[in-house]
Coordinates of C-alpha atoms in Angstrom, one line a residue:
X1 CA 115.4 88.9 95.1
X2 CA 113.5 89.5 92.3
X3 CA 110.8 87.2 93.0
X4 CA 110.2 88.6 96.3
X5 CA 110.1 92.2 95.1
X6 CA 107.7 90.8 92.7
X7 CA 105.7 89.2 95.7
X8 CA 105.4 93.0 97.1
X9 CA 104.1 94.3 93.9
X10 CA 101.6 91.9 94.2
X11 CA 100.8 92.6 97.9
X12 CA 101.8 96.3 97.7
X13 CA 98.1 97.2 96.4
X14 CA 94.7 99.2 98.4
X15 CA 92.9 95.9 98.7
X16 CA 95.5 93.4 99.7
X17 CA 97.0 95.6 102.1
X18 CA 93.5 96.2 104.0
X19 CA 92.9 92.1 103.5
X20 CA 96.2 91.7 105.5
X21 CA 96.0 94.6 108.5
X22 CA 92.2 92.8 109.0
X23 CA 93.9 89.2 109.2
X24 CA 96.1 90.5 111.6
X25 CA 94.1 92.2 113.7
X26 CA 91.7 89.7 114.0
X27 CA 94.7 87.1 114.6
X28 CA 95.3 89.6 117.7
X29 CA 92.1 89.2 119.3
X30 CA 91.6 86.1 118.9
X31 CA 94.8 84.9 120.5
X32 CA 93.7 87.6 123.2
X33 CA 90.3 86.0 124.1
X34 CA 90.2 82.7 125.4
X35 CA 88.2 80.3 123.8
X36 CA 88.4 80.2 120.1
X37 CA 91.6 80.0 118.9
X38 CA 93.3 80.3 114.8
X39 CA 91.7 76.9 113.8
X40 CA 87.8 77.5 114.9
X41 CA 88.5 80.9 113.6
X42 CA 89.2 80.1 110.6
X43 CA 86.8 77.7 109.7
X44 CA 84.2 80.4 110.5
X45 CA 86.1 83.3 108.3
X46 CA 86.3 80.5 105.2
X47 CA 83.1 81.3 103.7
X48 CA 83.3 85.0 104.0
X49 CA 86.4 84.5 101.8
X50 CA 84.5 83.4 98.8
X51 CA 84.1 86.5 97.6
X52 CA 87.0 87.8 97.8
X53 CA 90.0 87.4 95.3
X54 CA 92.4 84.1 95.8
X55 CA 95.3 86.0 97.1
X56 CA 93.2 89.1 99.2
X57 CA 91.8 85.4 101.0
X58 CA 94.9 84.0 101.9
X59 CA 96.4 86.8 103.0
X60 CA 94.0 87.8 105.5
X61 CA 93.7 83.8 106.7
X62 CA 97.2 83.2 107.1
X63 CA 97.0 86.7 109.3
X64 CA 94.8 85.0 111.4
X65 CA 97.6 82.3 112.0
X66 CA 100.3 84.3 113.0
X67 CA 98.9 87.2 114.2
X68 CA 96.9 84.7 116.9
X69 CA 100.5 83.9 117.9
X70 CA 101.3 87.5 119.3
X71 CA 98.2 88.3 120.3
X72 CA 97.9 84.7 122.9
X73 CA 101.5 85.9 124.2
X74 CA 99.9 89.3 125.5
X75 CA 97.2 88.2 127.8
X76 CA 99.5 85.4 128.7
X77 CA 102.3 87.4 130.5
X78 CA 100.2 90.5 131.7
X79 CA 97.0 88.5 132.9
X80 CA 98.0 84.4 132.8
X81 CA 95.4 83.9 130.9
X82 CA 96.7 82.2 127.4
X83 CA 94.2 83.4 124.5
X84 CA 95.8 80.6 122.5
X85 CA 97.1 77.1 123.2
X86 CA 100.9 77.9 122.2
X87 CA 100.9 80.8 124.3
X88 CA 100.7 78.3 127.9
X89 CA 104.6 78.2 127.4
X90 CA 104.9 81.8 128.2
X91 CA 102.7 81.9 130.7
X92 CA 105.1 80.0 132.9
X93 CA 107.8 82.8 133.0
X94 CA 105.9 85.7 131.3
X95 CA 103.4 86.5 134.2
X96 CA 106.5 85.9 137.0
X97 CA 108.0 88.6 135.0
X98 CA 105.0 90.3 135.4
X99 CA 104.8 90.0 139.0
X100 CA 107.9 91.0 139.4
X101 CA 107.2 94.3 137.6
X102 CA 109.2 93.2 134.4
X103 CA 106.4 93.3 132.1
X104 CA 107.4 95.5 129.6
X105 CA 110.6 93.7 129.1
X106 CA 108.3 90.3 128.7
X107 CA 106.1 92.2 126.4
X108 CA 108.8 93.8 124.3
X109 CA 111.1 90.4 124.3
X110 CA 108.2 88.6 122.9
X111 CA 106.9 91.3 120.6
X112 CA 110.3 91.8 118.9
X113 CA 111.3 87.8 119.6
X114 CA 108.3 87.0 117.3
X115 CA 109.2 89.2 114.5
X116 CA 112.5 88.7 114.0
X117 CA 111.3 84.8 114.0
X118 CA 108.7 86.0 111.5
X119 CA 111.0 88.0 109.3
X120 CA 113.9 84.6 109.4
X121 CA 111.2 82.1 108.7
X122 CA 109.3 84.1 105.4
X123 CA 112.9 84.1 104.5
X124 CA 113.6 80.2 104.8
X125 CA 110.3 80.1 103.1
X126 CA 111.3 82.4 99.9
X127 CA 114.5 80.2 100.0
X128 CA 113.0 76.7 100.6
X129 CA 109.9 76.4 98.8
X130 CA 111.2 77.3 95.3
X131 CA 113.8 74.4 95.9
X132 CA 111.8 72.0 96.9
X133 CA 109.0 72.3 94.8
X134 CA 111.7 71.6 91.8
X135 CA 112.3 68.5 93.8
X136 CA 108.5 67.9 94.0
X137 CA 108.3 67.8 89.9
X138 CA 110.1 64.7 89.6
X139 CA 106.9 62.8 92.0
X140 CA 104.3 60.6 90.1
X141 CA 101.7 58.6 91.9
X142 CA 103.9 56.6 94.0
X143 CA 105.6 58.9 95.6
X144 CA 102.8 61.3 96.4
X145 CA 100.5 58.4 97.5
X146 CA 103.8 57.2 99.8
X147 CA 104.2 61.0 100.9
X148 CA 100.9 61.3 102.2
X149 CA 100.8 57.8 103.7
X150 CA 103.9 59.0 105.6
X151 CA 102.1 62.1 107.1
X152 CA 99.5 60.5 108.3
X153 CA 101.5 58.2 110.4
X154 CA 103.6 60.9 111.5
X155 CA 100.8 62.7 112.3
X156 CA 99.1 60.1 114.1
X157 CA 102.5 59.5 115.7
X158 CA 102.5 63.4 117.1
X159 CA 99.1 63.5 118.1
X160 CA 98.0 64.3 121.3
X161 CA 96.5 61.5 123.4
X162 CA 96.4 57.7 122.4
X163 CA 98.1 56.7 119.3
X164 CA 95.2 54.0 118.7
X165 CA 92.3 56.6 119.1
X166 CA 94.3 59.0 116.6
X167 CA 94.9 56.1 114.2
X168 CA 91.0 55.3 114.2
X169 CA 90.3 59.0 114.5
X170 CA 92.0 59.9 110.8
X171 CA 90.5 56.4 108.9
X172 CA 87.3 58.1 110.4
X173 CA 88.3 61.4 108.2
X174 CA 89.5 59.4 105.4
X175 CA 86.4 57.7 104.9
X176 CA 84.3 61.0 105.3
X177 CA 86.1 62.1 102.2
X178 CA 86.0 58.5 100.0
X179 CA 81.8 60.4 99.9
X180 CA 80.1 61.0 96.7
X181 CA 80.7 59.6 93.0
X182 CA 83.6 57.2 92.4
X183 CA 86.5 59.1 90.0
X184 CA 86.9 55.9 88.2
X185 CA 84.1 54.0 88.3
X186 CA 81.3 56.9 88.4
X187 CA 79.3 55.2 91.3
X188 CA 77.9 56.8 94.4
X189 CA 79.5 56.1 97.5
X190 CA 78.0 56.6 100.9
X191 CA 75.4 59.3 99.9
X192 CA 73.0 57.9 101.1
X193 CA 70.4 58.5 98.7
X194 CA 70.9 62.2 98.7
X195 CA 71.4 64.5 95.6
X196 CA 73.8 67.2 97.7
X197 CA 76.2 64.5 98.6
X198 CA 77.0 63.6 95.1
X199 CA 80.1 66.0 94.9
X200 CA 80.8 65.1 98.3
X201 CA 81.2 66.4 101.6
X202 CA 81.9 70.0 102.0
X203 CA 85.0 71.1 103.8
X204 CA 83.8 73.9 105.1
X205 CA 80.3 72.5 107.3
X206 CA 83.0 70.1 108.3
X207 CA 85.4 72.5 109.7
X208 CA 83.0 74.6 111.5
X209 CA 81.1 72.0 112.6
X210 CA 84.4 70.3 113.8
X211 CA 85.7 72.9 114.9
X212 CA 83.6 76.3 115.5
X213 CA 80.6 74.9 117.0
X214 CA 81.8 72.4 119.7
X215 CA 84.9 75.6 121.1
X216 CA 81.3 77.6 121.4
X217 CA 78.9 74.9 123.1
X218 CA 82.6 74.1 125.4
X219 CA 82.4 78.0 126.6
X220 CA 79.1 78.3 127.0
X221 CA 78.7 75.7 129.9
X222 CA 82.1 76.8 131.7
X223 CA 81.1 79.6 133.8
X224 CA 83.6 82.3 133.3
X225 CA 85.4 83.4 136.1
X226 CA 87.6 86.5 134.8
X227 CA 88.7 89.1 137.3
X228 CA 91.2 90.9 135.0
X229 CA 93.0 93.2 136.8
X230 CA 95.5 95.5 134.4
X231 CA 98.7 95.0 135.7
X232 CA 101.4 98.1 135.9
X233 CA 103.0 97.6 133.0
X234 CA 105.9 100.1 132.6
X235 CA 108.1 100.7 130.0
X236 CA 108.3 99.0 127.1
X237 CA 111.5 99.9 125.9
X238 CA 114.2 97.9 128.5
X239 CA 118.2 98.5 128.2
X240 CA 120.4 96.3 126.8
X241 CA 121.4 94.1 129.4
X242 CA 117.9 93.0 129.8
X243 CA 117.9 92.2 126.3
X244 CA 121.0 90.3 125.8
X245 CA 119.9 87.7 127.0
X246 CA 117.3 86.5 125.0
X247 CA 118.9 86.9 121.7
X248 CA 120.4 83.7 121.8
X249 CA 117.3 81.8 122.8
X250 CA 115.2 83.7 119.9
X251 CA 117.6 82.3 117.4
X252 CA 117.2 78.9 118.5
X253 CA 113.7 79.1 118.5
X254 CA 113.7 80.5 115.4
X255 CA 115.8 77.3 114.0
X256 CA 113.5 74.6 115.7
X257 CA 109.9 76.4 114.9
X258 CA 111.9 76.6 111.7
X259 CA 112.4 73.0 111.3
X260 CA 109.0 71.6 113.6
X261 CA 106.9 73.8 111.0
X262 CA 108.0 72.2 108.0
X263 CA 107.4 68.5 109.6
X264 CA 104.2 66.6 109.1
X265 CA 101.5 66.9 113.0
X266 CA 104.6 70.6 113.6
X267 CA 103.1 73.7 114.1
X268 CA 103.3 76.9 116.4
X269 CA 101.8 74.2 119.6
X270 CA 104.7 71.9 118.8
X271 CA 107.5 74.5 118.7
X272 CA 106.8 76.4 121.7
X273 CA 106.8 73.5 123.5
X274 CA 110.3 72.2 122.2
X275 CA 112.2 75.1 122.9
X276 CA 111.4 76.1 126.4
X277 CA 112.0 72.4 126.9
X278 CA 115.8 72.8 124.8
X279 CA 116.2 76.5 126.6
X280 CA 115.7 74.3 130.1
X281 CA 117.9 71.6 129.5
X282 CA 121.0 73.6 128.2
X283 CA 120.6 76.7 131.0
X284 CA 123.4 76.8 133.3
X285 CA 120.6 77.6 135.8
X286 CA 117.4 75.6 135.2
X287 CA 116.1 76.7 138.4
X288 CA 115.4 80.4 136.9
X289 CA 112.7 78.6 134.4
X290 CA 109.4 79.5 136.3
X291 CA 110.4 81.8 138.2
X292 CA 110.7 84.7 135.5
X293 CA 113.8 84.0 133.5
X294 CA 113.6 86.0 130.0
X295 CA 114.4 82.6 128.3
X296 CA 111.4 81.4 128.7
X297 CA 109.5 83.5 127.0
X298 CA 112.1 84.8 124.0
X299 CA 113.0 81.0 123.0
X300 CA 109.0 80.0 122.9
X301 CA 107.2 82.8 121.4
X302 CA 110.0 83.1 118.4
X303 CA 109.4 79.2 118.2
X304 CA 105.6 79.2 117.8
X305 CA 106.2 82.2 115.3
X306 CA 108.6 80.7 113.5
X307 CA 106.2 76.6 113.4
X308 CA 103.3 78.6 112.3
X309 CA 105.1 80.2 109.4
X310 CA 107.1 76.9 108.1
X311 CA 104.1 75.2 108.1
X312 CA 103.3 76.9 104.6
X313 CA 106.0 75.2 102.9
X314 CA 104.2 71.4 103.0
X315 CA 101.2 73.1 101.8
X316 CA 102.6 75.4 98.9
X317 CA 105.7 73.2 97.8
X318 CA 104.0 69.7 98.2
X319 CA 100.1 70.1 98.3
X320 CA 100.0 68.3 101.6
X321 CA 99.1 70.1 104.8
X322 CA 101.3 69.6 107.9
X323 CA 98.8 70.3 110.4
X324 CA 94.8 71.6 111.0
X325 CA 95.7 74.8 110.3
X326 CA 97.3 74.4 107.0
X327 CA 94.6 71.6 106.5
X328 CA 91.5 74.9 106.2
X329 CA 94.2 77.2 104.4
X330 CA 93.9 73.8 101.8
X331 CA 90.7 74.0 101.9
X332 CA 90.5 77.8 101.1
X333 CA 93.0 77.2 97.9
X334 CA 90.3 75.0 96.8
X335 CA 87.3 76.8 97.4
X336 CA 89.5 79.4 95.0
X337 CA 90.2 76.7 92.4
X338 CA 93.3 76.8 93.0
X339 CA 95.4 73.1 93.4
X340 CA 98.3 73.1 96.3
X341 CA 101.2 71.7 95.1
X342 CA 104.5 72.4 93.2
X343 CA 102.6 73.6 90.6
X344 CA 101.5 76.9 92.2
X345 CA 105.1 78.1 92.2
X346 CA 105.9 77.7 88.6
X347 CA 101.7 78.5 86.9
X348 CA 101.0 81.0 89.6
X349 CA 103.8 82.9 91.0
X350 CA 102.2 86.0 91.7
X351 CA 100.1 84.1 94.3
X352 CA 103.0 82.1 96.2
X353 CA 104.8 85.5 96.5
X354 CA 102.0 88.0 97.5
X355 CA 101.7 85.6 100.0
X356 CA 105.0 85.1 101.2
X357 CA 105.6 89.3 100.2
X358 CA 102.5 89.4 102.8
X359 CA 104.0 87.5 105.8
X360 CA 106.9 90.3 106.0
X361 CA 104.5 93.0 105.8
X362 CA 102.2 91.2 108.6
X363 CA 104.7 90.8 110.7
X364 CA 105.7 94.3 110.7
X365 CA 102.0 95.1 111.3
X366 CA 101.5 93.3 114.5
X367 CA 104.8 94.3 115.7
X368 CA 103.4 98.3 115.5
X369 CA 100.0 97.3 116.3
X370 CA 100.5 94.9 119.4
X371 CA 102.8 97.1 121.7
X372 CA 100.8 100.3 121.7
X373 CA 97.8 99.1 121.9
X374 CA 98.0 96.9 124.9
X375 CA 95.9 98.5 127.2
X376 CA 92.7 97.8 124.7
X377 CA 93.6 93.8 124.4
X378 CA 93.6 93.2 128.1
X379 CA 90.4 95.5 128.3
X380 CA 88.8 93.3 125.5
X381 CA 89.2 90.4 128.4
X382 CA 85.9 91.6 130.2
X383 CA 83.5 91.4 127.5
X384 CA 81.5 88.3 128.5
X385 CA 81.6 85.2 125.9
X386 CA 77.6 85.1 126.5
X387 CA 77.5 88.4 124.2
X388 CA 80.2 87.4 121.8
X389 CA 78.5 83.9 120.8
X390 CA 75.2 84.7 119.1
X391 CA 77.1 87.0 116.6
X392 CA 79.5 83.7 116.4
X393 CA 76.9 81.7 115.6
X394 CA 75.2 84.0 113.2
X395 CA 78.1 85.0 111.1
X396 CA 78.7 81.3 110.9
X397 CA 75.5 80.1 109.9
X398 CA 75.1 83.0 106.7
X399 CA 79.1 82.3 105.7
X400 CA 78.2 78.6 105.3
X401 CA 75.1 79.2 103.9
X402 CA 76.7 81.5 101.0
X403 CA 79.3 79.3 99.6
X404 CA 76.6 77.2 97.6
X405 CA 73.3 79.0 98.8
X406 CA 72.1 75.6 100.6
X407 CA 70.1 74.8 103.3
X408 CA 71.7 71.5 103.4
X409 CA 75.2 72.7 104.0
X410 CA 74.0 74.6 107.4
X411 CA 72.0 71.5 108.5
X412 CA 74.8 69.1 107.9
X413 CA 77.6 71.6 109.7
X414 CA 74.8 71.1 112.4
X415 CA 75.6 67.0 112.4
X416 CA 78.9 67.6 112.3
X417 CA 78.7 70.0 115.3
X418 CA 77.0 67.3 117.5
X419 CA 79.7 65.0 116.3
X420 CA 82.7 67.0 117.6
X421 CA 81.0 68.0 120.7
X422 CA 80.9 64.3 121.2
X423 CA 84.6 63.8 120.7
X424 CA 85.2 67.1 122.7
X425 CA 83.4 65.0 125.7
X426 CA 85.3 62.3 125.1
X427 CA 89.0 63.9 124.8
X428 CA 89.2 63.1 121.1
X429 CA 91.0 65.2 119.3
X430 CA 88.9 65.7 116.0
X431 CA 92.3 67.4 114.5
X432 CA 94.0 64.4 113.0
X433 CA 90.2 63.7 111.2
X434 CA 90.4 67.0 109.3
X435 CA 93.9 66.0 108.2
X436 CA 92.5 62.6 107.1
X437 CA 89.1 64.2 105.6
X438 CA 91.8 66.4 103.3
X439 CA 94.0 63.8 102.5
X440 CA 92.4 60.7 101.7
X441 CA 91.1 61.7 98.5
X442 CA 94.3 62.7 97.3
X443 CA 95.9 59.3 98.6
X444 CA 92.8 57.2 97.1
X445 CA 93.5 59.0 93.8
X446 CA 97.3 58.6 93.9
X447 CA 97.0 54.8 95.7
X448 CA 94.8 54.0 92.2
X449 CA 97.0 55.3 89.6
X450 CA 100.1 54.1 90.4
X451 CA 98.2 50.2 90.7
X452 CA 96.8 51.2 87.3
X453 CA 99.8 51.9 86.1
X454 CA 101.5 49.0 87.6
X455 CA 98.9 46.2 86.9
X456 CA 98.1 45.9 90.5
X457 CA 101.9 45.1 92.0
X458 CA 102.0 46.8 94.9
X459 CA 106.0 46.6 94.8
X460 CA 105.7 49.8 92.5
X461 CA 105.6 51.9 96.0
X462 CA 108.9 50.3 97.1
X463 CA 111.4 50.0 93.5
X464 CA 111.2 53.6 93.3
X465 CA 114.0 55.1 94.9
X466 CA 111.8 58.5 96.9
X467 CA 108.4 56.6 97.7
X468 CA 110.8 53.0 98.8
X469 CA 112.5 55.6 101.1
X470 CA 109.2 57.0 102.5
X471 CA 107.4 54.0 102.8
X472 CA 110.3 52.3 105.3
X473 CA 110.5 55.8 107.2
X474 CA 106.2 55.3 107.3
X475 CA 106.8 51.6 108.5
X476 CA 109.6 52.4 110.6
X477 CA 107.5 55.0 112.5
X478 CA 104.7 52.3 112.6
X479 CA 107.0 49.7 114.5
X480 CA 108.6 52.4 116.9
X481 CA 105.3 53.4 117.8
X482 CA 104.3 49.5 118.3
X483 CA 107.1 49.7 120.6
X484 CA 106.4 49.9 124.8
X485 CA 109.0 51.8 125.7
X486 CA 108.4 54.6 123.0
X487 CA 105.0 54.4 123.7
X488 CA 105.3 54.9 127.3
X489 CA 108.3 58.0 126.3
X490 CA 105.5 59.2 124.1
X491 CA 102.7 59.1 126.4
X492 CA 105.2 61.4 129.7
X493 CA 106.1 63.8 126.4
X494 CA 102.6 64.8 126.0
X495 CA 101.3 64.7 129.6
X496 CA 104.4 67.6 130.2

């Protein structure tokens, strides 16, 4: 307790307070309009955070994330149109409610559904982290190189699409970041003869141009088709036998956003997802689902809630980033100076609990700024994309330029633009690359020091109790993937 009033003193200030109601309002309409989404919108805020202070910048990013949670959930049951991706879950029941002139009950199920998610999850986070980045202390090289290894595979394991294209897709992002001068040896790699690649690539041309540019080009040539009609919403506040129901389902979407978070390829997606599949499968009625049953949307939108606020813990307890999102929140720590890992807990506390002191206060946010001011979100849906994108583009351009004042950064975010357009046109998802791009230095470095320290035997990964135990769980996933069967379990999971 007193760490986490320590974390409000810290967030409790002028500055950070602002930082975190613009995070969360801009989470909000981005997760109301279509086409963006947290991840491309992030990778475009990054190098406006530069200037601000370490904790003011990851306050209002990790606003962004969550508060795109709420805002997707709006547009999804009023106007079935899902401003983000883990909002298509509600969609199913939330606009039947809707039709059925239950949409304040949808509205005020999913509102209050996501903050109490919110609210459980900062606390598993003020609870877990502190734990396990004790536990974290006792890892050398080994285990962090088997860690990582691990991830990856699991990623590549939850990835959307074909295991083998994911699997090519992240050595693709690990070799982007084995770039620039050799730690050990001092030799260039890769730079092809050019001065600005020396340090490396940067992460943030990479992320927009991964990211922000193709979601733009993508909206651009699909002609928009919006007739948004604002649907008669009612009241907001239902009676308690509409609510009784959904309690139940919010608490078990709070435990398995809680869990999916935490794991490596989780997330909000992920969560959502899961728990309208678990809320299904243990109805006594499954025929409601889809046709507005309050389940539906409760057990989802406290899931994706709950995912996108686990997914800290990876990142804050372990330096590793458990999915895209938490893989440009790495990349802001760094742009700060500041290394992820267990380290931040013990050398930097009043960062690790602003931030988690922030969550509670951002949630409460969003919960008094979403349900009044619904009327303007679904209004927001008829500004066309044609006017939005120059600004986009703009803002993009000036942000990456500012970082390292360099001409060269814009140009090669440019590159990288035409290169995830070209995996957008080709279904590749350029996600699992960013995870790669992050990690691979860190598992190069890791993967080197423990052979130094070994004298080259390999078996120093496996005699060590932790990194033995998550190199078999890496192979094991390896194998069960190789499997047919899995495969083809794997393959019907992700088409539903």
């Amino acid at each position: 307790m007193d760490s986490i009033l320590f974390g409000f003193v810290q967030i409790l200030t002028y500055d950070n307070v602002l930082w975190c109601l613009i995070g969360a309002l801009v989470g909000t309409l981005i997760g109301v309009l279509p086409g963006l989404g947290p991840l491309a919108t992030m990778a475009i805020l990054l190098p406006m955070t530069f200037s601000l202070p370490p904790l003011g910048a990851l306050v209002m990013l990790a606003g962004v994330y969550y508060g795109s949670q709420y805002g997707g959930s709006t547009t999804a049951i009023l106007v079935n149109l899902p401003g983000e991706s883990s909002s298509v879950v509600t969609c199913i029941d939330g606009h039947e409610m809707t039709k059925q002139g239950r949409a304040g009950e949808a509205l005020f199920v999913a509102a209050t559904g996501s903050f109490a998610a919110g609210c459980i999850a900062t606390l598993v986070i003020a609870v877990a982290a502190p734990a396990i980045g004790q536990f974290a202390q006792q890892f050398a090289s080994p285990e962090y190189a088997a860690l990582l290894i691990f991830g990856l595979i699991a990623a590549v394991v939850i990835a959307s699409g074909s295991a083998i294209e994911a699997f090519v897709v992240v050595l693709i992002g690990v070799l982007l970041g084995f770039v620039g001068t050799d730690v050990n040896s001092g030799v260039d790699r890769f730079t092809l003869g050019q001065m600005e690649l020396l340090d490396g690539l940067q992460f943030v041309p990479l992320a927009l141009g991964f990211f922000g540019i193709p979601e733009i080009i993508s909206n651009l040539e699909t002609p928009e088709h919006r007739h948004v009609i604002t649907p008669k919403v009612g009241s907001i506040w239902p009676r308690w036998p509409q609510i009784r129901p959904a309690i139940t389902p919010v608490l078990r979407g709070t435990g398995l956003g809680s869990v999916l978070g935490f794991l490596p390829g989780g997330g909000a997606l992920l969560s959502a997802f899961v728990s309208y599949s678990v809320e299904k499968r243990i109805a006594r009625d499954p025929g409601r689902f889809g046709h507005g049953a309050v389940e539906g949307v409760a057990g989802p939108e406290a899931a994706n809630n709950a995912g996108a606020q686990t997914s800290f813990i990876p990142l804050l307890t372990l330096g590793i980033p458990s999915n895209p999102v938490m893989a440009v929140m790495m990349g802001a720590m760094i742009l700060h100076g500041i290394q992820p890992g267990p380290q931040v807990i013990s050398r930097q506390p009043d960062l690790f609990w602003g931030l988690v002191a922030s969550m509670w206060l951002g949630n409460l946010m969003l919960l008094v700024i979403n349900l009044p001011l619904i009327g303007i979100w679904v209004k927001l849906l008829t500004v066309p994309y044609r006017l939005l994108f120059p600004v986009i583009v703009v803002i993009s351009c000036i942000g990456i330029y500012s970082v390292n004042n360099s001409a060269f950064d814009v140009f090669t975010a440019m590159i990288f633009g035409a290169l995830g357009y070209t995996f957008f046109k080709l279904k590749l998802q350029p996600a699992p690359l960013l995870l790669g791009f992050i990690v691979g230095p860190l598992l190069e470095e890791n993967l080197r020091r423990a052979l130094v320290v070994s004298r080259g035997d390999p078996t120093v990964f496996f005699d060590r109790p932790i990194s033995g135990t998550l190199m078999v769980g890496a192979i094991v996933l390896l194998l069960v993937l190789l499997l047919p069967s899995i495969r083809r379990v794997r393959d019907v999971a992700l088409k539903e």
